[in-house]
Amino acid sequence: MKWIKALQKNQIPGSGDIKTVEVNGKQLCIINNENKIIATQSSCPHAGGHFSGGWCKNGNLICPIHRYAYHLETGRGAEGQGDYINIYPTDLREDGLYVGFEESWWSKLWN
Ligand code: FES
């Protein structure tokens, strides 16, 4: 797992807020759901809506476009949707928020 700093501590979104960041060449949404910080992909797999305008409800991230719901821990779409979103691990450290990325076998060869 490769950990990359995404935000300074003072940039972490407040409860209920969603912030878009660019980390490791990917655009992610950093979400504060009841003071738990979650990192997800930023675009909705349904039709590309941007989650930055979305909101959290009952442990799900709701897309603002057609209101599809995605579980904030598993990334799984609600029943009947048949889709999912990527959830990235987060680690709050002394100097800020880090997001973890799986390393592919080939990137380990080159680094
Ligand atoms: S684009 Fe997200 S629910 Fe349709």
PDB file of N, CA and C and ligand atoms in Angstrom:
ATOM      1  N   MET A   1       0.864  -1.200   0.000  1.00  0.00           N
ATOM      2  CA  MET A   1       0.000   0.000   0.000  1.00  0.00           C
ATOM      3  C   MET A   1       0.893   1.240   0.000  1.00  0.00           C
ATOM      4  N   LYS A   2       0.591   2.137  -0.903  1.00  0.00           N
ATOM      5  CA  LYS A   2       1.344   3.399  -0.965  1.00  0.00           C
ATOM      6  C   LYS A   2       0.452   4.498  -0.371  1.00  0.00           C
ATOM      7  N   TRP A   3       0.973   5.216   0.655  1.00  0.00           N
ATOM      8  CA  TRP A   3       0.178   6.253   1.323  1.00  0.00           C
ATOM      9  C   TRP A   3       0.616   7.628   0.836  1.00  0.00           C
ATOM     10  N   ILE A   4      -0.328   8.414   0.392  1.00  0.00           N
ATOM     11  CA  ILE A   4      -0.015   9.741  -0.128  1.00  0.00           C
ATOM     12  C   ILE A   4      -0.856  10.782   0.612  1.00  0.00           C
ATOM     13  N   LYS A   5      -0.178  11.873   0.984  1.00  0.00           N
ATOM     14  CA  LYS A   5      -0.876  12.938   1.710  1.00  0.00           C
ATOM     15  C   LYS A   5      -1.877  13.631   0.784  1.00  0.00           C
ATOM     16  N   ALA A   6      -3.117  13.737   1.253  1.00  0.00           N
ATOM     17  CA  ALA A   6      -4.171  14.350   0.440  1.00  0.00           C
ATOM     18  C   ALA A   6      -4.526  15.756   0.911  1.00  0.00           C
ATOM     19  N   LEU A   7      -4.515  15.963   2.225  1.00  0.00           N
ATOM     20  CA  LEU A   7      -4.933  17.258   2.772  1.00  0.00           C
ATOM     21  C   LEU A   7      -4.140  17.581   4.036  1.00  0.00           C
ATOM     22  N   GLN A   8      -3.948  18.879   4.267  1.00  0.00           N
ATOM     23  CA  GLN A   8      -3.461  19.323   5.573  1.00  0.00           C
ATOM     24  C   GLN A   8      -4.608  19.131   6.570  1.00  0.00           C
ATOM     25  N   LYS A   9      -4.253  19.051   7.827  1.00  0.00           N
ATOM     26  CA  LYS A   9      -5.300  18.851   8.843  1.00  0.00           C
ATOM     27  C   LYS A   9      -6.403  19.910   8.779  1.00  0.00           C
ATOM     28  N   ASN A  10      -5.981  21.161   8.545  1.00  0.00           N
ATOM     29  CA  ASN A  10      -6.975  22.249   8.549  1.00  0.00           C
ATOM     30  C   ASN A  10      -7.806  22.303   7.261  1.00  0.00           C
ATOM     31  N   GLN A  11      -7.513  21.419   6.294  1.00  0.00           N
ATOM     32  CA  GLN A  11      -8.284  21.382   5.047  1.00  0.00           C
ATOM     33  C   GLN A  11      -9.319  20.254   5.044  1.00  0.00           C
ATOM     34  N   ILE A  12      -9.287  19.420   6.070  1.00  0.00           N
ATOM     35  CA  ILE A  12     -10.206  18.276   6.120  1.00  0.00           C
ATOM     36  C   ILE A  12     -11.642  18.798   6.236  1.00  0.00           C
ATOM     37  N   PRO A  13     -12.556  18.284   5.402  1.00  0.00           N
ATOM     38  CA  PRO A  13     -13.919  18.816   5.431  1.00  0.00           C
ATOM     39  C   PRO A  13     -14.611  18.594   6.779  1.00  0.00           C
ATOM     40  N   GLY A  14     -15.466  19.521   7.119  1.00  0.00           N
ATOM     41  CA  GLY A  14     -16.246  19.413   8.354  1.00  0.00           C
ATOM     42  C   GLY A  14     -17.355  18.379   8.192  1.00  0.00           C
ATOM     43  N   SER A  15     -17.988  18.062   9.290  1.00  0.00           N
ATOM     44  CA  SER A  15     -19.021  17.030   9.282  1.00  0.00           C
ATOM     45  C   SER A  15     -20.088  17.315   8.214  1.00  0.00           C
ATOM     46  N   GLY A  16     -20.351  16.315   7.389  1.00  0.00           N
ATOM     47  CA  GLY A  16     -21.370  16.432   6.342  1.00  0.00           C
ATOM     48  C   GLY A  16     -20.859  17.033   5.049  1.00  0.00           C
ATOM     49  N   ASP A  17     -19.588  17.466   5.033  1.00  0.00           N
ATOM     50  CA  ASP A  17     -19.057  18.111   3.822  1.00  0.00           C
ATOM     51  C   ASP A  17     -18.291  17.127   2.942  1.00  0.00           C
ATOM     52  N   ILE A  18     -18.189  17.490   1.669  1.00  0.00           N
ATOM     53  CA  ILE A  18     -17.464  16.697   0.675  1.00  0.00           C
ATOM     54  C   ILE A  18     -16.507  17.634  -0.037  1.00  0.00           C
ATOM     55  N   LYS A  19     -15.239  17.215  -0.129  1.00  0.00           N
ATOM     56  CA  LYS A  19     -14.234  18.045  -0.794  1.00  0.00           C
ATOM     57  C   LYS A  19     -13.580  17.236  -1.907  1.00  0.00           C
ATOM     58  N   THR A  20     -13.328  17.874  -3.020  1.00  0.00           N
ATOM     59  CA  THR A  20     -12.656  17.203  -4.133  1.00  0.00           C
ATOM     60  C   THR A  20     -11.163  17.486  -4.068  1.00  0.00           C
ATOM     61  N   VAL A  21     -10.355  16.426  -4.228  1.00  0.00           N
ATOM     62  CA  VAL A  21      -8.903  16.587  -4.223  1.00  0.00           C
ATOM     63  C   VAL A  21      -8.306  15.758  -5.356  1.00  0.00           C
ATOM     64  N   GLU A  22      -7.095  16.133  -5.723  1.00  0.00           N
ATOM     65  CA  GLU A  22      -6.337  15.368  -6.713  1.00  0.00           C
ATOM     66  C   GLU A  22      -5.193  14.688  -5.955  1.00  0.00           C
ATOM     67  N   VAL A  23      -5.185  13.360  -5.967  1.00  0.00           N
ATOM     68  CA  VAL A  23      -4.138  12.608  -5.258  1.00  0.00           C
ATOM     69  C   VAL A  23      -3.662  11.469  -6.140  1.00  0.00           C
ATOM     70  N   ASN A  24      -2.351  11.326  -6.251  1.00  0.00           N
ATOM     71  CA  ASN A  24      -1.784  10.205  -6.997  1.00  0.00           C
ATOM     72  C   ASN A  24      -2.344  10.139  -8.425  1.00  0.00           C
ATOM     73  N   GLY A  25      -2.606  11.309  -9.012  1.00  0.00           N
ATOM     74  CA  GLY A  25      -3.122  11.354 -10.378  1.00  0.00           C
ATOM     75  C   GLY A  25      -4.594  11.028 -10.506  1.00  0.00           C
ATOM     76  N   LYS A  26      -5.285  10.893  -9.385  1.00  0.00           N
ATOM     77  CA  LYS A  26      -6.721  10.588  -9.421  1.00  0.00           C
ATOM     78  C   LYS A  26      -7.492  11.694  -8.717  1.00  0.00           C
ATOM     79  N   GLN A  27      -8.666  11.973  -9.239  1.00  0.00           N
ATOM     80  CA  GLN A  27      -9.539  12.916  -8.549  1.00  0.00           C
ATOM     81  C   GLN A  27     -10.402  12.116  -7.571  1.00  0.00           C
ATOM     82  N   LEU A  28     -10.369  12.509  -6.313  1.00  0.00           N
ATOM     83  CA  LEU A  28     -11.130  11.800  -5.275  1.00  0.00           C
ATOM     84  C   LEU A  28     -12.054  12.769  -4.549  1.00  0.00           C
ATOM     85  N   CYS A  29     -13.058  12.215  -3.893  1.00  0.00           N
ATOM     86  CA  CYS A  29     -13.872  12.998  -2.969  1.00  0.00           C
ATOM     87  C   CYS A  29     -13.515  12.565  -1.554  1.00  0.00           C
ATOM     88  N   ILE A  30     -13.212  13.539  -0.715  1.00  0.00           N
ATOM     89  CA  ILE A  30     -12.968  13.277   0.705  1.00  0.00           C
ATOM     90  C   ILE A  30     -14.241  13.687   1.429  1.00  0.00           C
ATOM     91  N   ILE A  31     -14.805  12.734   2.137  1.00  0.00           N
ATOM     92  CA  ILE A  31     -16.133  12.919   2.723  1.00  0.00           C
ATOM     93  C   ILE A  31     -16.043  12.801   4.243  1.00  0.00           C
ATOM     94  N   ASN A  32     -16.675  13.712   4.922  1.00  0.00           N
ATOM     95  CA  ASN A  32     -16.778  13.613   6.369  1.00  0.00           C
ATOM     96  C   ASN A  32     -18.211  13.201   6.704  1.00  0.00           C
ATOM     97  N   ASN A  33     -18.355  11.926   7.034  1.00  0.00           N
ATOM     98  CA  ASN A  33     -19.677  11.421   7.405  1.00  0.00           C
ATOM     99  C   ASN A  33     -19.675  11.152   8.903  1.00  0.00           C
ATOM    100  N   GLU A  34     -20.314  12.021   9.654  1.00  0.00           N
ATOM    101  CA  GLU A  34     -20.391  11.915  11.111  1.00  0.00           C
ATOM    102  C   GLU A  34     -18.984  11.765  11.713  1.00  0.00           C
ATOM    103  N   ASN A  35     -18.078  12.610  11.235  1.00  0.00           N
ATOM    104  CA  ASN A  35     -16.690  12.682  11.702  1.00  0.00           C
ATOM    105  C   ASN A  35     -15.861  11.445  11.361  1.00  0.00           C
ATOM    106  N   LYS A  36     -16.337  10.638  10.439  1.00  0.00           N
ATOM    107  CA  LYS A  36     -15.505   9.571   9.873  1.00  0.00           C
ATOM    108  C   LYS A  36     -15.106  10.048   8.480  1.00  0.00           C
ATOM    109  N   ILE A  37     -13.790  10.005   8.213  1.00  0.00           N
ATOM    110  CA  ILE A  37     -13.299  10.516   6.929  1.00  0.00           C
ATOM    111  C   ILE A  37     -13.167   9.364   5.927  1.00  0.00           C
ATOM    112  N   ILE A  38     -13.786   9.546   4.770  1.00  0.00           N
ATOM    113  CA  ILE A  38     -13.831   8.513   3.738  1.00  0.00           C
ATOM    114  C   ILE A  38     -13.354   9.108   2.423  1.00  0.00           C
ATOM    115  N   ALA A  39     -12.601   8.329   1.670  1.00  0.00           N
ATOM    116  CA  ALA A  39     -12.156   8.777   0.340  1.00  0.00           C
ATOM    117  C   ALA A  39     -12.785   7.875  -0.712  1.00  0.00           C
ATOM    118  N   THR A  40     -13.408   8.490  -1.715  1.00  0.00           N
ATOM    119  CA  THR A  40     -14.047   7.724  -2.795  1.00  0.00           C
ATOM    120  C   THR A  40     -13.616   8.299  -4.142  1.00  0.00           C
ATOM    121  N   GLN A  41     -13.891   7.552  -5.184  1.00  0.00           N
ATOM    122  CA  GLN A  41     -13.743   8.123  -6.525  1.00  0.00           C
ATOM    123  C   GLN A  41     -14.707   9.299  -6.622  1.00  0.00           C
ATOM    124  N   SER A  42     -14.411  10.237  -7.537  1.00  0.00           N
ATOM    125  CA  SER A  42     -15.220  11.460  -7.565  1.00  0.00           C
ATOM    126  C   SER A  42     -16.407  11.395  -8.520  1.00  0.00           C
ATOM    127  N   SER A  43     -16.360  10.480  -9.482  1.00  0.00           N
ATOM    128  CA  SER A  43     -17.456  10.460 -10.460  1.00  0.00           C
ATOM    129  C   SER A  43     -18.328   9.228 -10.278  1.00  0.00           C
ATOM    130  N   CYS A  44     -19.577   9.406 -10.528  1.00  0.00           N
ATOM    131  CA  CYS A  44     -20.574   8.358 -10.339  1.00  0.00           C
ATOM    132  C   CYS A  44     -20.525   7.375 -11.515  1.00  0.00           C
ATOM    133  N   PRO A  45     -20.522   6.062 -11.219  1.00  0.00           N
ATOM    134  CA  PRO A  45     -20.461   5.082 -12.314  1.00  0.00           C
ATOM    135  C   PRO A  45     -21.753   5.018 -13.130  1.00  0.00           C
ATOM    136  N   HIS A  46     -22.829   5.592 -12.629  1.00  0.00           N
ATOM    137  CA  HIS A  46     -24.086   5.529 -13.370  1.00  0.00           C
ATOM    138  C   HIS A  46     -24.025   6.345 -14.657  1.00  0.00           C
ATOM    139  N   ALA A  47     -23.750   7.624 -14.541  1.00  0.00           N
ATOM    140  CA  ALA A  47     -23.685   8.467 -15.744  1.00  0.00           C
ATOM    141  C   ALA A  47     -22.702   9.618 -15.565  1.00  0.00           C
ATOM    142  N   GLY A  48     -21.712   9.417 -14.701  1.00  0.00           N
ATOM    143  CA  GLY A  48     -20.624  10.386 -14.582  1.00  0.00           C
ATOM    144  C   GLY A  48     -20.910  11.610 -13.749  1.00  0.00           C
ATOM    145  N   GLY A  49     -21.986  11.608 -12.980  1.00  0.00           N
ATOM    146  CA  GLY A  49     -22.253  12.741 -12.084  1.00  0.00           C
ATOM    147  C   GLY A  49     -21.101  12.923 -11.101  1.00  0.00           C
ATOM    148  N   HIS A  50     -20.928  14.150 -10.644  1.00  0.00           N
ATOM    149  CA  HIS A  50     -19.820  14.415  -9.716  1.00  0.00           C
ATOM    150  C   HIS A  50     -20.334  14.364  -8.285  1.00  0.00           C
ATOM    151  N   PHE A  51     -19.665  13.551  -7.463  1.00  0.00           N
ATOM    152  CA  PHE A  51     -20.131  13.376  -6.083  1.00  0.00           C
ATOM    153  C   PHE A  51     -19.945  14.615  -5.212  1.00  0.00           C
ATOM    154  N   SER A  52     -19.198  15.610  -5.678  1.00  0.00           N
ATOM    155  CA  SER A  52     -18.961  16.784  -4.827  1.00  0.00           C
ATOM    156  C   SER A  52     -20.276  17.497  -4.475  1.00  0.00           C
ATOM    157  N   GLY A  53     -21.281  17.344  -5.317  1.00  0.00           N
ATOM    158  CA  GLY A  53     -22.580  17.958  -5.018  1.00  0.00           C
ATOM    159  C   GLY A  53     -23.514  17.012  -4.289  1.00  0.00           C
ATOM    160  N   GLY A  54     -22.996  15.843  -3.921  1.00  0.00           N
ATOM    161  CA  GLY A  54     -23.844  14.849  -3.271  1.00  0.00           C
ATOM    162  C   GLY A  54     -23.936  15.054  -1.772  1.00  0.00           C
ATOM    163  N   TRP A  55     -24.445  14.039  -1.106  1.00  0.00           N
ATOM    164  CA  TRP A  55     -24.600  14.104   0.342  1.00  0.00           C
ATOM    165  C   TRP A  55     -24.631  12.680   0.910  1.00  0.00           C
ATOM    166  N   CYS A  56     -24.532  12.598   2.244  1.00  0.00           N
ATOM    167  CA  CYS A  56     -24.541  11.303   2.921  1.00  0.00           C
ATOM    168  C   CYS A  56     -25.896  11.073   3.559  1.00  0.00           C
ATOM    169  N   LYS A  57     -26.328   9.812   3.468  1.00  0.00           N
ATOM    170  CA  LYS A  57     -27.596   9.469   4.113  1.00  0.00           C
ATOM    171  C   LYS A  57     -27.546   7.997   4.530  1.00  0.00           C
ATOM    172  N   ASN A  58     -27.759   7.734   5.793  1.00  0.00           N
ATOM    173  CA  ASN A  58     -27.785   6.364   6.323  1.00  0.00           C
ATOM    174  C   ASN A  58     -26.566   5.538   5.901  1.00  0.00           C
ATOM    175  N   GLY A  59     -25.403   6.133   5.980  1.00  0.00           N
ATOM    176  CA  GLY A  59     -24.178   5.399   5.652  1.00  0.00           C
ATOM    177  C   GLY A  59     -23.908   5.261   4.172  1.00  0.00           C
ATOM    178  N   ASN A  60     -24.681   5.951   3.352  1.00  0.00           N
ATOM    179  CA  ASN A  60     -24.484   5.907   1.899  1.00  0.00           C
ATOM    180  C   ASN A  60     -24.130   7.284   1.369  1.00  0.00           C
ATOM    181  N   LEU A  61     -23.395   7.268   0.263  1.00  0.00           N
ATOM    182  CA  LEU A  61     -23.155   8.499  -0.487  1.00  0.00           C
ATOM    183  C   LEU A  61     -24.225   8.567  -1.577  1.00  0.00           C
ATOM    184  N   ILE A  62     -24.897   9.708  -1.640  1.00  0.00           N
ATOM    185  CA  ILE A  62     -25.975   9.866  -2.624  1.00  0.00           C
ATOM    186  C   ILE A  62     -25.477  10.763  -3.754  1.00  0.00           C
ATOM    187  N   CYS A  63     -25.601  10.269  -4.981  1.00  0.00           N
ATOM    188  CA  CYS A  63     -25.218  11.070  -6.144  1.00  0.00           C
ATOM    189  C   CYS A  63     -26.289  12.133  -6.394  1.00  0.00           C
ATOM    190  N   PRO A  64     -25.864  13.378  -6.653  1.00  0.00           N
ATOM    191  CA  PRO A  64     -26.850  14.455  -6.804  1.00  0.00           C
ATOM    192  C   PRO A  64     -27.634  14.385  -8.125  1.00  0.00           C
ATOM    193  N   ILE A  65     -27.173  13.597  -9.080  1.00  0.00           N
ATOM    194  CA  ILE A  65     -27.815  13.623 -10.397  1.00  0.00           C
ATOM    195  C   ILE A  65     -29.097  12.780 -10.439  1.00  0.00           C
ATOM    196  N   HIS A  66     -28.982  11.487 -10.170  1.00  0.00           N
ATOM    197  CA  HIS A  66     -30.177  10.629 -10.188  1.00  0.00           C
ATOM    198  C   HIS A  66     -30.396   9.931  -8.848  1.00  0.00           C
ATOM    199  N   ARG A  67     -29.612  10.362  -7.854  1.00  0.00           N
ATOM    200  CA  ARG A  67     -29.769   9.883  -6.478  1.00  0.00           C
ATOM    201  C   ARG A  67     -29.499   8.400  -6.284  1.00  0.00           C
ATOM    202  N   TYR A  68     -28.604   7.865  -7.061  1.00  0.00           N
ATOM    203  CA  TYR A  68     -28.144   6.512  -6.769  1.00  0.00           C
ATOM    204  C   TYR A  68     -27.378   6.576  -5.450  1.00  0.00           C
ATOM    205  N   ALA A  69     -27.384   5.452  -4.705  1.00  0.00           N
ATOM    206  CA  ALA A  69     -26.739   5.407  -3.387  1.00  0.00           C
ATOM    207  C   ALA A  69     -25.607   4.391  -3.389  1.00  0.00           C
ATOM    208  N   TYR A  70     -24.505   4.750  -2.732  1.00  0.00           N
ATOM    209  CA  TYR A  70     -23.332   3.873  -2.630  1.00  0.00           C
ATOM    210  C   TYR A  70     -22.902   3.790  -1.182  1.00  0.00           C
ATOM    211  N   HIS A  71     -22.718   2.561  -0.696  1.00  0.00           N
ATOM    212  CA  HIS A  71     -22.325   2.368   0.696  1.00  0.00           C
ATOM    213  C   HIS A  71     -20.945   2.968   0.934  1.00  0.00           C
ATOM    214  N   LEU A  72     -20.825   3.747   1.993  1.00  0.00           N
ATOM    215  CA  LEU A  72     -19.578   4.479   2.243  1.00  0.00           C
ATOM    216  C   LEU A  72     -18.434   3.596   2.740  1.00  0.00           C
ATOM    217  N   GLU A  73     -18.726   2.385   3.189  1.00  0.00           N
ATOM    218  CA  GLU A  73     -17.634   1.501   3.616  1.00  0.00           C
ATOM    219  C   GLU A  73     -17.284   0.472   2.564  1.00  0.00           C
ATOM    220  N   THR A  74     -18.291  -0.084   1.904  1.00  0.00           N
ATOM    221  CA  THR A  74     -18.021  -1.143   0.913  1.00  0.00           C
ATOM    222  C   THR A  74     -17.967  -0.605  -0.510  1.00  0.00           C
ATOM    223  N   GLY A  75     -18.582   0.538  -0.754  1.00  0.00           N
ATOM    224  CA  GLY A  75     -18.656   1.095  -2.099  1.00  0.00           C
ATOM    225  C   GLY A  75     -19.771   0.489  -2.939  1.00  0.00           C
ATOM    226  N   ARG A  76     -20.455  -0.495  -2.375  1.00  0.00           N
ATOM    227  CA  ARG A  76     -21.473  -1.188  -3.138  1.00  0.00           C
ATOM    228  C   ARG A  76     -22.696  -0.302  -3.407  1.00  0.00           C
ATOM    229  N   GLY A  77     -23.204  -0.377  -4.645  1.00  0.00           N
ATOM    230  CA  GLY A  77     -24.413   0.354  -4.998  1.00  0.00           C
ATOM    231  C   GLY A  77     -25.629  -0.266  -4.327  1.00  0.00           C
ATOM    232  N   ALA A  78     -26.653   0.516  -4.141  1.00  0.00           N
ATOM    233  CA  ALA A  78     -27.880   0.029  -3.509  1.00  0.00           C
ATOM    234  C   ALA A  78     -28.488  -1.088  -4.358  1.00  0.00           C
ATOM    235  N   GLU A  79     -29.341  -1.863  -3.725  1.00  0.00           N
ATOM    236  CA  GLU A  79     -29.966  -3.006  -4.390  1.00  0.00           C
ATOM    237  C   GLU A  79     -30.590  -2.585  -5.728  1.00  0.00           C
ATOM    238  N   GLY A  80     -30.315  -3.372  -6.736  1.00  0.00           N
ATOM    239  CA  GLY A  80     -30.893  -3.090  -8.050  1.00  0.00           C
ATOM    240  C   GLY A  80     -30.008  -2.251  -8.943  1.00  0.00           C
ATOM    241  N   GLN A  81     -29.019  -1.568  -8.359  1.00  0.00           N
ATOM    242  CA  GLN A  81     -28.144  -0.734  -9.177  1.00  0.00           C
ATOM    243  C   GLN A  81     -27.086  -1.578  -9.906  1.00  0.00           C
ATOM    244  N   GLY A  82     -26.568  -2.596  -9.212  1.00  0.00           N
ATOM    245  CA  GLY A  82     -25.579  -3.482  -9.832  1.00  0.00           C
ATOM    246  C   GLY A  82     -24.258  -2.803 -10.119  1.00  0.00           C
ATOM    247  N   ASP A  83     -23.897  -1.804  -9.346  1.00  0.00           N
ATOM    248  CA  ASP A  83     -22.613  -1.130  -9.573  1.00  0.00           C
ATOM    249  C   ASP A  83     -21.935  -0.837  -8.236  1.00  0.00           C
ATOM    250  N   TYR A  84     -20.783  -0.231  -8.295  1.00  0.00           N
ATOM    251  CA  TYR A  84     -20.044   0.074  -7.076  1.00  0.00           C
ATOM    252  C   TYR A  84     -19.098   1.238  -7.347  1.00  0.00           C
ATOM    253  N   ILE A  85     -18.576   1.809  -6.267  1.00  0.00           N
ATOM    254  CA  ILE A  85     -17.546   2.850  -6.392  1.00  0.00           C
ATOM    255  C   ILE A  85     -16.305   2.404  -5.633  1.00  0.00           C
ATOM    256  N   ASN A  86     -15.173   2.963  -6.000  1.00  0.00           N
ATOM    257  CA  ASN A  86     -13.928   2.669  -5.292  1.00  0.00           C
ATOM    258  C   ASN A  86     -13.871   3.484  -4.005  1.00  0.00           C
ATOM    259  N   ILE A  87     -13.542   2.792  -2.922  1.00  0.00           N
ATOM    260  CA  ILE A  87     -13.314   3.434  -1.623  1.00  0.00           C
ATOM    261  C   ILE A  87     -11.826   3.256  -1.317  1.00  0.00           C
ATOM    262  N   TYR A  88     -11.177   4.313  -0.914  1.00  0.00           N
ATOM    263  CA  TYR A  88      -9.747   4.255  -0.611  1.00  0.00           C
ATOM    264  C   TYR A  88      -9.547   4.389   0.895  1.00  0.00           C
ATOM    265  N   PRO A  89      -8.599   3.618   1.455  1.00  0.00           N
ATOM    266  CA  PRO A  89      -8.354   3.743   2.904  1.00  0.00           C
ATOM    267  C   PRO A  89      -7.775   5.112   3.245  1.00  0.00           C
ATOM    268  N   THR A  90      -8.117   5.622   4.411  1.00  0.00           N
ATOM    269  CA  THR A  90      -7.596   6.916   4.864  1.00  0.00           C
ATOM    270  C   THR A  90      -6.900   6.742   6.204  1.00  0.00           C
ATOM    271  N   ASP A  91      -5.947   7.611   6.464  1.00  0.00           N
ATOM    272  CA  ASP A  91      -5.216   7.581   7.731  1.00  0.00           C
ATOM    273  C   ASP A  91      -4.962   9.025   8.155  1.00  0.00           C
ATOM    274  N   LEU A  92      -5.515   9.391   9.292  1.00  0.00           N
ATOM    275  CA  LEU A  92      -5.310  10.742   9.806  1.00  0.00           C
ATOM    276  C   LEU A  92      -4.047  10.750  10.661  1.00  0.00           C
ATOM    277  N   ARG A  93      -3.022  11.467  10.190  1.00  0.00           N
ATOM    278  CA  ARG A  93      -1.747  11.507  10.899  1.00  0.00           C
ATOM    279  C   ARG A  93      -1.510  12.907  11.455  1.00  0.00           C
ATOM    280  N   GLU A  94      -0.414  13.048  12.194  1.00  0.00           N
ATOM    281  CA  GLU A  94      -0.055  14.335  12.801  1.00  0.00           C
ATOM    282  C   GLU A  94      -0.077  15.479  11.796  1.00  0.00           C
ATOM    283  N   ASP A  95       0.441  15.207  10.591  1.00  0.00           N
ATOM    284  CA  ASP A  95       0.595  16.284   9.612  1.00  0.00           C
ATOM    285  C   ASP A  95      -0.500  16.316   8.556  1.00  0.00           C
ATOM    286  N   GLY A  96      -1.535  15.519   8.691  1.00  0.00           N
ATOM    287  CA  GLY A  96      -2.620  15.619   7.727  1.00  0.00           C
ATOM    288  C   GLY A  96      -3.265  14.280   7.406  1.00  0.00           C
ATOM    289  N   LEU A  97      -4.084  14.310   6.362  1.00  0.00           N
ATOM    290  CA  LEU A  97      -4.841  13.116   5.961  1.00  0.00           C
ATOM    291  C   LEU A  97      -4.127  12.421   4.798  1.00  0.00           C
ATOM    292  N   TYR A  98      -3.914  11.124   4.955  1.00  0.00           N
ATOM    293  CA  TYR A  98      -3.275  10.318   3.913  1.00  0.00           C
ATOM    294  C   TYR A  98      -4.297   9.357   3.321  1.00  0.00           C
ATOM    295  N   VAL A  99      -4.121   9.087   2.033  1.00  0.00           N
ATOM    296  CA  VAL A  99      -4.971   8.120   1.333  1.00  0.00           C
ATOM    297  C   VAL A  99      -4.070   6.992   0.837  1.00  0.00           C
ATOM    298  N   GLY A 100      -4.550   5.759   0.996  1.00  0.00           N
ATOM    299  CA  GLY A 100      -3.761   4.600   0.594  1.00  0.00           C
ATOM    300  C   GLY A 100      -4.170   4.083  -0.773  1.00  0.00           C
ATOM    301  N   PHE A 101      -3.164   3.713  -1.555  1.00  0.00           N
ATOM    302  CA  PHE A 101      -3.399   3.161  -2.893  1.00  0.00           C
ATOM    303  C   PHE A 101      -2.719   1.797  -2.998  1.00  0.00           C
ATOM    304  N   GLU A 102      -3.444   0.839  -3.544  1.00  0.00           N
ATOM    305  CA  GLU A 102      -2.854  -0.479  -3.789  1.00  0.00           C
ATOM    306  C   GLU A 102      -1.737  -0.314  -4.792  1.00  0.00           C
ATOM    307  N   GLU A 103      -0.657  -1.045  -4.564  1.00  0.00           N
ATOM    308  CA  GLU A 103       0.437  -0.997  -5.534  1.00  0.00           C
ATOM    309  C   GLU A 103       0.354  -2.229  -6.418  1.00  0.00           C
ATOM    310  N   SER A 104       0.440  -2.009  -7.711  1.00  0.00           N
ATOM    311  CA  SER A 104       0.417  -3.138  -8.628  1.00  0.00           C
ATOM    312  C   SER A 104       1.785  -3.815  -8.629  1.00  0.00           C
ATOM    313  N   TRP A 105       1.829  -5.072  -9.010  1.00  0.00           N
ATOM    314  CA  TRP A 105       3.105  -5.810  -8.987  1.00  0.00           C
ATOM    315  C   TRP A 105       4.135  -5.126  -9.865  1.00  0.00           C
ATOM    316  N   TRP A 106       3.698  -4.534 -10.992  1.00  0.00           N
ATOM    317  CA  TRP A 106       4.679  -3.932 -11.895  1.00  0.00           C
ATOM    318  C   TRP A 106       5.222  -2.615 -11.358  1.00  0.00           C
ATOM    319  N   SER A 107       4.404  -1.872 -10.554  1.00  0.00           N
ATOM    320  CA  SER A 107       4.943  -0.607 -10.020  1.00  0.00           C
ATOM    321  C   SER A 107       6.013  -0.901  -8.964  1.00  0.00           C
ATOM    322  N   LYS A 108       5.891  -2.072  -8.273  1.00  0.00           N
ATOM    323  CA  LYS A 108       6.900  -2.441  -7.276  1.00  0.00           C
ATOM    324  C   LYS A 108       8.237  -2.749  -7.968  1.00  0.00           C
ATOM    325  N   LEU A 109       8.153  -3.260  -9.189  1.00  0.00           N
ATOM    326  CA  LEU A 109       9.384  -3.568  -9.926  1.00  0.00           C
ATOM    327  C   LEU A 109      10.157  -2.307 -10.288  1.00  0.00           C
ATOM    328  N   TRP A 110       9.421  -1.229 -10.540  1.00  0.00           N
ATOM    329  CA  TRP A 110      10.048  -0.016 -11.047  1.00  0.00           C
ATOM    330  C   TRP A 110      10.368   1.012  -9.967  1.00  0.00           C
ATOM    331  N   ASN A 111       9.891   0.802  -8.742  1.00  0.00           N
ATOM    332  CA  ASN A 111      10.147   1.776  -7.690  1.00  0.00           C
ATOM    333  C   ASN A 111      11.079   1.235  -6.605  1.00  0.00           C
TER     334      ASN A 111
HETATM  335  S1  FES B   1     -25.064  10.072 -12.546  1.00  0.00           S
HETATM  336 FE1  FES B   1     -25.043   9.474 -10.471  1.00  0.00          FE
HETATM  337  S2  FES B   1     -26.968   8.578 -10.171  1.00  0.00           S
HETATM  338 FE2  FES B   1     -26.933   9.048 -12.295  1.00  0.00          FE
END
